Coordinates of C-alpha atoms in Angstrom, one line a residue:
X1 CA 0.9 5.5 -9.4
X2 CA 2.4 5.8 -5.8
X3 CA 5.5 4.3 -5.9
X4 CA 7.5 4.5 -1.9
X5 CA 6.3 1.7 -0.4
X6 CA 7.6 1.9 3.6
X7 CA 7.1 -1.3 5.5
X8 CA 7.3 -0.5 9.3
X9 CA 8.4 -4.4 11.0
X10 CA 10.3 -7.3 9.5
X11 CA 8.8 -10.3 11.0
X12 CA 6.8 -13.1 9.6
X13 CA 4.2 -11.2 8.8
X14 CA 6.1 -8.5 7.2
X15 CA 8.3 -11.0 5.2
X16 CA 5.0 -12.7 3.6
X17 CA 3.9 -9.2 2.2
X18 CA 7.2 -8.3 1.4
X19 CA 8.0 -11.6 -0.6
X20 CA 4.7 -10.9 -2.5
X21 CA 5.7 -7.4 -3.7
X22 CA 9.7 -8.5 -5.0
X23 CA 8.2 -10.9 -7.2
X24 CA 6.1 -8.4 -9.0
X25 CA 7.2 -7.1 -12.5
X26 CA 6.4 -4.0 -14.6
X27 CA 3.8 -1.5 -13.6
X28 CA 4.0 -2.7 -10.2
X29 CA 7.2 -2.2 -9.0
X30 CA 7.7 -0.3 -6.1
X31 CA 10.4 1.3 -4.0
X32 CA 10.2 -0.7 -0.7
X33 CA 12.1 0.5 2.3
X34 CA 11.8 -1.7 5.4
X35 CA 12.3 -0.9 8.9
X36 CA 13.2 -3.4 11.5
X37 CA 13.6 -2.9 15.4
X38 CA 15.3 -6.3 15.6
X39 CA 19.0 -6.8 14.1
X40 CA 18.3 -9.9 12.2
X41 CA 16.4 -10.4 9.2
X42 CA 13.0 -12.3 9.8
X43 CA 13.0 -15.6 11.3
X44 CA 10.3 -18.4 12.0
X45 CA 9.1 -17.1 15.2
X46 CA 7.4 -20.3 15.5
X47 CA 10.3 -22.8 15.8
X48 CA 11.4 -20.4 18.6
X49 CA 11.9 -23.5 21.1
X50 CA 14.3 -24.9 18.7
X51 CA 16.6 -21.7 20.0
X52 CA 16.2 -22.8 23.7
X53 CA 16.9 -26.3 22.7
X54 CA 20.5 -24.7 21.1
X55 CA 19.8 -24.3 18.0
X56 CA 21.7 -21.5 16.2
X57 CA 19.5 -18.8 15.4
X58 CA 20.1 -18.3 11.3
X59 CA 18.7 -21.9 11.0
X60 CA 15.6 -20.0 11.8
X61 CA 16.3 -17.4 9.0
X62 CA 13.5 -17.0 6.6
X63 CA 14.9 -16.0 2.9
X64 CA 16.9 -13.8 3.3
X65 CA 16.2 -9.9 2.1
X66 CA 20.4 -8.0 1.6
X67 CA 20.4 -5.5 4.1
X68 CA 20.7 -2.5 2.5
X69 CA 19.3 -2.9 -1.0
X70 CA 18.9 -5.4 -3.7
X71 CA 18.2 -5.2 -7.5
X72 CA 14.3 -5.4 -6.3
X73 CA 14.1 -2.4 -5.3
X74 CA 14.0 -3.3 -1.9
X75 CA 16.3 -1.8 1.1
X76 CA 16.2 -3.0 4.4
X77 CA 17.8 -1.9 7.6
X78 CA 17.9 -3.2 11.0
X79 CA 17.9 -2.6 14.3
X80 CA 16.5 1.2 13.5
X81 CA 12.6 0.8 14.8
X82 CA 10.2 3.8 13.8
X83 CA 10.2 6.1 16.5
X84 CA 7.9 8.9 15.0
X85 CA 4.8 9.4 11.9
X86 CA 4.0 12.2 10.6
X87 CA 0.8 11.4 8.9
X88 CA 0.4 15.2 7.5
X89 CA 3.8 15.0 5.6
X90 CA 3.9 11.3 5.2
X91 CA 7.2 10.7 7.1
X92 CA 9.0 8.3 9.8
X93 CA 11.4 8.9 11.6
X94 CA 13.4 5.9 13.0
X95 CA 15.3 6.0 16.2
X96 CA 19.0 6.7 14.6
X97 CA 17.1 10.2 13.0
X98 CA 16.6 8.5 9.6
X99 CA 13.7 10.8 8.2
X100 CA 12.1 8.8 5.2
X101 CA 8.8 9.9 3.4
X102 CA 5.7 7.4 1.7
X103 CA 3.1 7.3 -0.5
X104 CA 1.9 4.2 0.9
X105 CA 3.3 2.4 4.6
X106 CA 2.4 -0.9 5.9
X107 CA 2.0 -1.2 10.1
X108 CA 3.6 -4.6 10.7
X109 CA 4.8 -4.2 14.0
X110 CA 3.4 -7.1 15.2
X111 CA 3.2 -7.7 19.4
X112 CA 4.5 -7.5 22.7
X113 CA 4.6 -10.4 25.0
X114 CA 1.6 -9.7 28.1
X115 CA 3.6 -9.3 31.5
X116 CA 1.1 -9.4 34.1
X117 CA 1.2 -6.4 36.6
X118 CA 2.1 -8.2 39.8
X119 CA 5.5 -7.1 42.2
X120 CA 8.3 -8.1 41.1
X121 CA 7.9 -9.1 37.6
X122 CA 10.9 -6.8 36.5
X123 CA 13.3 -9.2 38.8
X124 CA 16.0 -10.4 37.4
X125 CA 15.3 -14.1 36.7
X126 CA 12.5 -12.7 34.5
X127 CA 11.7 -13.3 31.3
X128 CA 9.6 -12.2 27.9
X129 CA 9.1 -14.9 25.6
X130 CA 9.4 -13.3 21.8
X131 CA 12.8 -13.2 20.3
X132 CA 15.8 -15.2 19.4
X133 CA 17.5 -12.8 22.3
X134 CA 14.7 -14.1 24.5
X135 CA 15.7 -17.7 24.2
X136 CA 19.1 -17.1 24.2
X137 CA 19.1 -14.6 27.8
X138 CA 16.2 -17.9 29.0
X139 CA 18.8 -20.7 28.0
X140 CA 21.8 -18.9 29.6
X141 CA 19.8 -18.5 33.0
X142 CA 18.6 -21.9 32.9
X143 CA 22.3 -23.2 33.2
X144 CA 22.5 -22.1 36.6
X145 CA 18.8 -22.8 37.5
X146 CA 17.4 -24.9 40.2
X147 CA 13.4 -24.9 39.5
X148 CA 11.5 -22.9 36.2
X149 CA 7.9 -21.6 36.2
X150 CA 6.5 -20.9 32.5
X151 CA 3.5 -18.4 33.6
X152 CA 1.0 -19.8 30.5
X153 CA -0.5 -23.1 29.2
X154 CA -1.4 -22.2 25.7
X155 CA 0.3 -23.4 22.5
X156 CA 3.7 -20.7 23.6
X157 CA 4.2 -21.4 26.9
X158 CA 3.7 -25.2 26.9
X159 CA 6.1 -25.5 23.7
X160 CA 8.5 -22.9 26.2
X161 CA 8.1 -25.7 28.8
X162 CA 9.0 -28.8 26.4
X163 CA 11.9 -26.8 25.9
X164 CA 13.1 -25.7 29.6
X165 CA 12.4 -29.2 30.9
X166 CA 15.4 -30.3 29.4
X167 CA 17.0 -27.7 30.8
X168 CA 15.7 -27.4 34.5
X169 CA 13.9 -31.1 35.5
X170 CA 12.3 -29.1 38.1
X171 CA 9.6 -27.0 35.8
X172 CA 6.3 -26.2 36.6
X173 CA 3.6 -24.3 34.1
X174 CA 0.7 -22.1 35.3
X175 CA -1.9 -21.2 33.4
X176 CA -5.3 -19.0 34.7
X177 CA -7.8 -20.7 32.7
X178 CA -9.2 -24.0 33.8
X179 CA -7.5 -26.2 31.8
X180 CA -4.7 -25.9 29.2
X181 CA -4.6 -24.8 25.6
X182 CA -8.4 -24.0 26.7
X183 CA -8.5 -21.8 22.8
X184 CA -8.3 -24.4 21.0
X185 CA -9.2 -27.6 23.4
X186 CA -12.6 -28.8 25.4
X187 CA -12.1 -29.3 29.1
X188 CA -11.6 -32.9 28.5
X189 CA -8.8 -32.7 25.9
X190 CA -7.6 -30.0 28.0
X191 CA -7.4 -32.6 30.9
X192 CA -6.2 -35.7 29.0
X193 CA -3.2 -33.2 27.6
X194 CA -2.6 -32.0 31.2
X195 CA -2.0 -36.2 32.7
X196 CA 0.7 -36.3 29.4
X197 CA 2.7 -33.4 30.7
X198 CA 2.8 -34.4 34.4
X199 CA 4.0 -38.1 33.2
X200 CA 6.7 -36.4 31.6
X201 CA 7.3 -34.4 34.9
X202 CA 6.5 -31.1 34.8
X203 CA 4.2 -29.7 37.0
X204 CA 0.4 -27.8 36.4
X205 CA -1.0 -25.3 37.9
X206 CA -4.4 -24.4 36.2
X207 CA -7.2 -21.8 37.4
X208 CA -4.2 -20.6 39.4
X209 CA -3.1 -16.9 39.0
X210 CA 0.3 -15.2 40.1
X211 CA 0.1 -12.5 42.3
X212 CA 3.7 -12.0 43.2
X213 CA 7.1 -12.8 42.1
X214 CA 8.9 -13.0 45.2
X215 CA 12.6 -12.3 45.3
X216 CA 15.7 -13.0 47.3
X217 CA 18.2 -10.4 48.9
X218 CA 19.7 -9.2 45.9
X219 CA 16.7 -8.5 44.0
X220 CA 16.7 -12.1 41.7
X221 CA 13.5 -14.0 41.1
X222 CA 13.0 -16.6 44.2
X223 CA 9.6 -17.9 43.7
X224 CA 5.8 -17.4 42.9
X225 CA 2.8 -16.8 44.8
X226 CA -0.3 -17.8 43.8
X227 CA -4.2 -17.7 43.9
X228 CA -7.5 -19.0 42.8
X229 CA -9.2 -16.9 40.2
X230 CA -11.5 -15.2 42.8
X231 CA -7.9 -14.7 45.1
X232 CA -7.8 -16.8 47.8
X233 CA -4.5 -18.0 48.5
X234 CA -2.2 -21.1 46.6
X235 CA 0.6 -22.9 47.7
X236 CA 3.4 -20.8 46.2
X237 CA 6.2 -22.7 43.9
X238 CA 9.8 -22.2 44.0
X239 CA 11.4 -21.0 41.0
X240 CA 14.4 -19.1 40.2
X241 CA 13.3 -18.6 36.7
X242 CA 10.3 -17.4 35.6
X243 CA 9.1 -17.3 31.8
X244 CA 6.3 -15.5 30.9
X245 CA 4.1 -16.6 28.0
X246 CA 0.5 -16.2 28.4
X247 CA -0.8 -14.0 25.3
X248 CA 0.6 -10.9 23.6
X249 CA -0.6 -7.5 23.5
X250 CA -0.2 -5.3 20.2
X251 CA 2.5 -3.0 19.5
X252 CA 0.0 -0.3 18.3
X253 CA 1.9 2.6 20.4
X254 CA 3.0 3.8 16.7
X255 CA -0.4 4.5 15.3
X256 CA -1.8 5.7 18.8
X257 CA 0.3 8.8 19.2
X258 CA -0.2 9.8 15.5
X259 CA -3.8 9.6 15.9
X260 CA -5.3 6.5 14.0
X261 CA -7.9 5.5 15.4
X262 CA -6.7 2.2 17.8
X263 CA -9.5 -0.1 19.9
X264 CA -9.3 0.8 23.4
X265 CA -8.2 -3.0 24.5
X266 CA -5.3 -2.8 21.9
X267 CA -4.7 -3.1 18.2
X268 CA -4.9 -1.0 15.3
X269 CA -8.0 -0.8 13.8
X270 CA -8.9 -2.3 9.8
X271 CA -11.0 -2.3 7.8
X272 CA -11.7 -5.8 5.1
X273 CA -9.1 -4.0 3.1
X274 CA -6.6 -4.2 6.0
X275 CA -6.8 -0.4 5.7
X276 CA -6.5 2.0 8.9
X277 CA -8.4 5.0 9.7
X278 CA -5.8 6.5 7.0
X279 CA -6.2 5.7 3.7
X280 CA -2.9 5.5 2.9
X281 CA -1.7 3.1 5.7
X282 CA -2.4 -0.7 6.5
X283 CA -1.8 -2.4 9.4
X284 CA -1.1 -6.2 9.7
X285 CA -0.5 -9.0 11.4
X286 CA -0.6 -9.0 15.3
X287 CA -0.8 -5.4 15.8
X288 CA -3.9 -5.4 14.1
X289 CA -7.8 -5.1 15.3
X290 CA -10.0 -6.6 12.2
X291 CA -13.3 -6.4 11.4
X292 CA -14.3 -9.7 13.4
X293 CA -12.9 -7.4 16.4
X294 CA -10.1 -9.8 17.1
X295 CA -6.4 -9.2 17.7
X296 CA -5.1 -12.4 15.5
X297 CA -2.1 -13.6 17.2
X298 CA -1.2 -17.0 14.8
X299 CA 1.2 -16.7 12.1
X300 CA -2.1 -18.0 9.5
X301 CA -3.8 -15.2 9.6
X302 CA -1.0 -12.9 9.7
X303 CA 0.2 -14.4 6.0
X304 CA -4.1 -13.4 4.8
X305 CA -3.7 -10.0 6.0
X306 CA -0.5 -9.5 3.8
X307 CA -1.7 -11.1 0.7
X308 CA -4.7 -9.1 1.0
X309 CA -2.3 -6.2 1.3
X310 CA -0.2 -7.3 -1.4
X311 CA -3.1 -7.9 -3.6
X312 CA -4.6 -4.6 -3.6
X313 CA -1.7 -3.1 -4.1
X314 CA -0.6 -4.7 -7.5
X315 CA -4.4 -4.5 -7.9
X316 CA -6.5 -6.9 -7.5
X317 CA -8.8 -6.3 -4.8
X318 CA -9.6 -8.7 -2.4
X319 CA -10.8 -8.7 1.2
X320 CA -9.9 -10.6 4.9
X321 CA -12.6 -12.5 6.0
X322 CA -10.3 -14.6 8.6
X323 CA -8.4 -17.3 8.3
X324 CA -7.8 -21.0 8.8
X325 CA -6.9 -21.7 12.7
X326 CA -6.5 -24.9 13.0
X327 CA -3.2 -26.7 14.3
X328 CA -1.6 -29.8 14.8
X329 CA 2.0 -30.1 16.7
X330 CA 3.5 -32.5 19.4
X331 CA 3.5 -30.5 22.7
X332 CA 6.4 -32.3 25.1
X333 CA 6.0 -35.2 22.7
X334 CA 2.2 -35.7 22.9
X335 CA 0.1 -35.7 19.6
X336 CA -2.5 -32.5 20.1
X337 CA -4.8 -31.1 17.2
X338 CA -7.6 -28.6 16.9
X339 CA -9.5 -27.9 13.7
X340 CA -12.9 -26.3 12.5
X341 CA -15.5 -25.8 15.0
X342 CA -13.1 -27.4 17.6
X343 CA -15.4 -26.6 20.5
X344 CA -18.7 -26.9 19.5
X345 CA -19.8 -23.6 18.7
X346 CA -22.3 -24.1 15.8
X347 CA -25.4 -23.9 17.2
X348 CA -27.2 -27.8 17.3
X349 CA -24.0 -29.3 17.1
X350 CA -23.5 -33.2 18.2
X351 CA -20.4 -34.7 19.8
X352 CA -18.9 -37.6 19.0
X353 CA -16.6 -38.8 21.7
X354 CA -13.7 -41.3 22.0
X355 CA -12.0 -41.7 25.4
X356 CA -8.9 -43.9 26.5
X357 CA -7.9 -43.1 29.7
X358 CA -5.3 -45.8 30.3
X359 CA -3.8 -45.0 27.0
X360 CA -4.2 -41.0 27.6
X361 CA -6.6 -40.3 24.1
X362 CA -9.1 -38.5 23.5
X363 CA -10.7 -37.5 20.2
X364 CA -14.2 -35.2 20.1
X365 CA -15.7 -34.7 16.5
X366 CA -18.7 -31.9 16.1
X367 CA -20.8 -32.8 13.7
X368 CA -24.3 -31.5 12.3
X369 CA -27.8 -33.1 12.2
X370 CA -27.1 -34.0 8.8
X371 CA -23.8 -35.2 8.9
X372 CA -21.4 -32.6 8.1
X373 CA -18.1 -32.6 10.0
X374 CA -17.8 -29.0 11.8
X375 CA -13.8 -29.6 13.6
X376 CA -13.0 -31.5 16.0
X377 CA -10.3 -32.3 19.1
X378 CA -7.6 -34.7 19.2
X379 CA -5.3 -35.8 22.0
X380 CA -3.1 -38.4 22.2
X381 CA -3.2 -39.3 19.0
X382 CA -3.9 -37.6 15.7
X383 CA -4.1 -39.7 13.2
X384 CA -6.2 -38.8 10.4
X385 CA -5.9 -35.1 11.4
X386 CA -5.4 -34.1 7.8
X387 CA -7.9 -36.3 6.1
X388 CA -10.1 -35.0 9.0
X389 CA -9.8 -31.7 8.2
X390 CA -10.0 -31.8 4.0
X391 CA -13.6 -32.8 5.7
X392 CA -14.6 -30.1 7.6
X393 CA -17.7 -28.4 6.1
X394 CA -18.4 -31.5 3.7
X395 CA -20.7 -34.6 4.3
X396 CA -19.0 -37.4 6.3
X397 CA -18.3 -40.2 4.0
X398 CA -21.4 -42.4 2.9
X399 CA -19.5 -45.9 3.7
X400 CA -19.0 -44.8 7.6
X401 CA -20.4 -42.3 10.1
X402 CA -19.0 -39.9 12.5
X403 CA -18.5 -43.1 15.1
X404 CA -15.8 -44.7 12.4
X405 CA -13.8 -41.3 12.2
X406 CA -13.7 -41.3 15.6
X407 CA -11.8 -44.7 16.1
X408 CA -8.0 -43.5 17.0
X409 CA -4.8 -45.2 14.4
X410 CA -5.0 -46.5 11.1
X411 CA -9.0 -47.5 11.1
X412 CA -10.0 -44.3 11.6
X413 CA -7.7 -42.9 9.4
X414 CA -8.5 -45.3 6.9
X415 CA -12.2 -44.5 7.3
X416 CA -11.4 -40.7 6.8
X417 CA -9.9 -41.6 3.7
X418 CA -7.4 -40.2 1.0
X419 CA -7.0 -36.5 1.2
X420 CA -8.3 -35.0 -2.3
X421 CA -5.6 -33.4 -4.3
X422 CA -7.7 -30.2 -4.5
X423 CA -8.1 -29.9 -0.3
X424 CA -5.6 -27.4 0.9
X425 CA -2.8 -29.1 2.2
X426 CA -0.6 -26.0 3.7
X427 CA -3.5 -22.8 4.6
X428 CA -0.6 -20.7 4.8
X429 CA 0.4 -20.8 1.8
X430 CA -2.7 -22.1 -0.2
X431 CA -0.5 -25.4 -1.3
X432 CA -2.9 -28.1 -1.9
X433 CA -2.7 -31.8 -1.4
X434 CA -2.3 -32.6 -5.0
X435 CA 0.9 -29.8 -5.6
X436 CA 2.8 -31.6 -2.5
X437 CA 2.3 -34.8 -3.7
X438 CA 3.4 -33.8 -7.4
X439 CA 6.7 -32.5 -5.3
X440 CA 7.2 -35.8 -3.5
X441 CA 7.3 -37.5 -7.2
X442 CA 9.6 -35.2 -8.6
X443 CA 12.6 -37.4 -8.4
X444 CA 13.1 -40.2 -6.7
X445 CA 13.1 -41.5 -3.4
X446 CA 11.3 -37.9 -1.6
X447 CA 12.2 -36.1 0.8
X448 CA 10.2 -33.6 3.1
X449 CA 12.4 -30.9 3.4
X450 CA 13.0 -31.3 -0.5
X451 CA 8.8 -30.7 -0.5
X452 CA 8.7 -27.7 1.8
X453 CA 11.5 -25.9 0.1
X454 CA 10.0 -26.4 -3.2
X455 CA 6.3 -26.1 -2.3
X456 CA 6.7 -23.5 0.9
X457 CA 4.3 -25.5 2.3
X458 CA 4.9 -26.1 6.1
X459 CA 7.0 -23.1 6.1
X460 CA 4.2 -21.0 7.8
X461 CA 2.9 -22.0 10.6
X462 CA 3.8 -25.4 10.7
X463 CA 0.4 -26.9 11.4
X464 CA 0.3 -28.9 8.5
X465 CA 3.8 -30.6 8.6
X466 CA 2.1 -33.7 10.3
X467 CA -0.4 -33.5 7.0
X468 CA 2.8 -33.0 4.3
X469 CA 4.5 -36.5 6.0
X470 CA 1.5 -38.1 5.8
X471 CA 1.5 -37.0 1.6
X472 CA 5.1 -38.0 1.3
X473 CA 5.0 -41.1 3.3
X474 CA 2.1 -42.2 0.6
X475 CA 4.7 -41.6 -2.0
X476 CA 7.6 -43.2 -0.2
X477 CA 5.3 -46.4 0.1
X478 CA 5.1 -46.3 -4.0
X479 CA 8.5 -45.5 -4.5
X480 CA 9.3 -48.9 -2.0
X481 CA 7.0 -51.1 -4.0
X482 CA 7.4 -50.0 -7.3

């Protein structure tokens, strides 16, 4: 059986696969050599914000993995990236010289953060938005900064902004598209989301582009400049920082220069398997171009890729078919969430609107001819996001319709109903309802950190935490009145 496992990348992604392969025993231990570019050992990339907020970075720490070696089997070293594969001889070769051969290596080199091509985005004042060093180099500048521009208005730059506002009052967020977070919300959530953020006073720019980062006499971000889509000119905006966080690109140069075969847009191309154009290497994670010909760049279908990895290699064969994208999260304290067939895309699908403008909420729920709940869009106010989305693909409930669900705070949650102990409470890491709320009861009065250490639900990425307090709040009412 091949036995030297090499794991090329130590982030999330890598740490799901690599936690799946320590806990194996007998036949299917391996000898697992990781190789990471950063000098820490992974962290939840996610909670990134909490690091421009002050946090100290190794409260971010996943489980920890001894540098070095441990009686797993496993060796880990950091801050020595793979610079060179030899796929003839099965060897890397990592940038301090290390030569190190494989029977089987795992591509999880995950992605870089997309820069647009525009003068002057090298200027000092000018930041990537990816690692702890980010936020720290982001936080220091924003000490001595006057006015920030975060150049993206999906999930990472508008979590980058709830950060930075804190920081810098004056910060403004651009995004090209025509309305933010417009993956995962319809123009009208996108809009209501949009009057939340300027209350809070930051500034939007949407179907706005940059086309230069201007600069002052000694070379130091001064300012953007702007356009429409189709290029005619913008007002510019001041800003002596500048974040950039709109998308990621794929760290594939690895597998280009040995010759796997790599999808001319980016990413690594796989197979169900998670198997490249070699047999004998997988790639996973955000590096990675899967069958659905998508570049995956959320932590949930990251963790699927490297259980399907994991699987097949302590054999059991199973196969990516994609992977749960729904989220719900408070973006500069407003309630968003986005789940199933958020925007419609079934064909014959119904909406089912409710709109509040004076209160700023919005909730759209797609539904079917014959009543089953496709996803939805919430804004404002999420209640009933995780009974909501236990219903996605079943009947709505006989005792309401889709109008009831609909209704914003405790009706329409009410209407939605219990969550089932057998829906999936945490996707990530396939925790259902019913195994959080055993947790909760464990011993007395619970606790939801207690629950998401012992479950690892919410650990991923972090989605379903609003779900989890919902499931412990149910137990803390018990434990109050019983």
């Amino acid at each position: 059986m091949n036995k030297r496992l090499v794991l090329v990348g130590y982030g999330m992604t890598g740490h799901r696969l690599l936690t799946a392969l320590r806990a194996a025993v007998g036949p299917h231990r391996r000898e697992i050599t990781v190789l990471a570019e950063e000098t820490r050992p992974a962290y939840d990339r996610i909670r990134l914000s909490e690091c421009l907020r002050g946090t100290r970075p190794e409260r971010l720490l996943l489980d920890d993995v001894t540098p070095g070696g441990d009686d797993a089997g496993v060796r880990v070293h950091l801050g020595d990236p793979v610079v060179a594969l030899d796929r003839a001889g099965r060897l890397v070769t990592t940038a301090s010289g290390r030569t190190l051969g494989y029977d089987v290596l795992v591509l999880a080199t995950g992605s870089r953060p997309y820069v647009p091509e525009v003068p002057g985005a090298g200027a000092e004042g000018c930041f990537g938005y990816r690692t702890v060093e980010d936020a720290a180099a982001i936080r220091a500048r924003a000490a001595r900064s006057r006015t920030a521009a975060v150049v993206g208005g999906g999930l990472l730059g508008l979590e980058a902004a709830g950060a930075l506002r804190a920081l810098v009052p004056d910060t403004h967020v651009v995004e090209f598209a025509p309305w933010l977070m417009h993956r995962q919300l319809d123009e009208q959530g996108g809009r209501t989301l949009r009057r939340h953020i300027e209350d809070l006073g930051v500034t939007v720019h949407t179907g706005t582009r940059v086309t230069q980062i201007t600069t002052d006499e000694h070379g130091r971000a001064s300012g953007l400049r702007l356009a429409t889509p189709d290029g005619d000119p913008l007002p510019g905006v001041d800003a002596d920082l500048v974040v950039f966080a709109a998308g990621v690109r794929p760290r594939d140069e690895l597998a280009r220069n040995c010759g796997l075969v790599v999808d001319p847009g980016g990413g690594i191309v796989v197979d169900e398997s998670c198997r490249t154009s070699d047999p004998r290497i997988h790639a996973i994670g955000e590096c990675a171009l899967t069958p659905d010909g998508r570049v995956h760049a959320l932590a949930a279908p990251g963790f699927a890729m490297a259980d399907v990895v994991a699987d097949r290699l302590l054999g059991t064969p199973t196969a990516f078919t994609g992977a749960d994208t729904s989220t719900s999260l408070k973006l500069l304290d407003v309630a968003v969430a986005s789940f199933g067939d958020a925007l419609g895309e079934t064909p014959g699908a119904h909406e089912v609107r409710y709109l509040d403008t004076a209160a700023g909420v919005y909730r759209n729920l797609r539904v079917t001819d014959d009543g089953r709940l496709l996803g939805g869009v919430l804004v404002g106010d999420s209640s009933g996001y995780a009974a909501l989305r236990s219903l996605t693909g079943a009947g709505v409930p006989r005792a309401s319709s889709a109008g009831d669900l609909v209704v914003p705070g405790p009706a329409g949650a009410a209407v939605a109903g219990r969550i089932p102990d057998d829906a999936t409470a945490c996707f990530c890491h396939n925790v259902s309802a019913g195994t959080v709320r055993r947790a909760a009861a464990t011993d007395g009065r619970p606790d939801l950190d207690e629950v998401r250490r012992r479950t690892r639900a919410g650990t991923g990425c972090g989605s379903c935490v609003p779900a989890l307090a919902s499931l412990v709040d149910e137990r803390l009412t018990a434990h109050d009145h019983g």
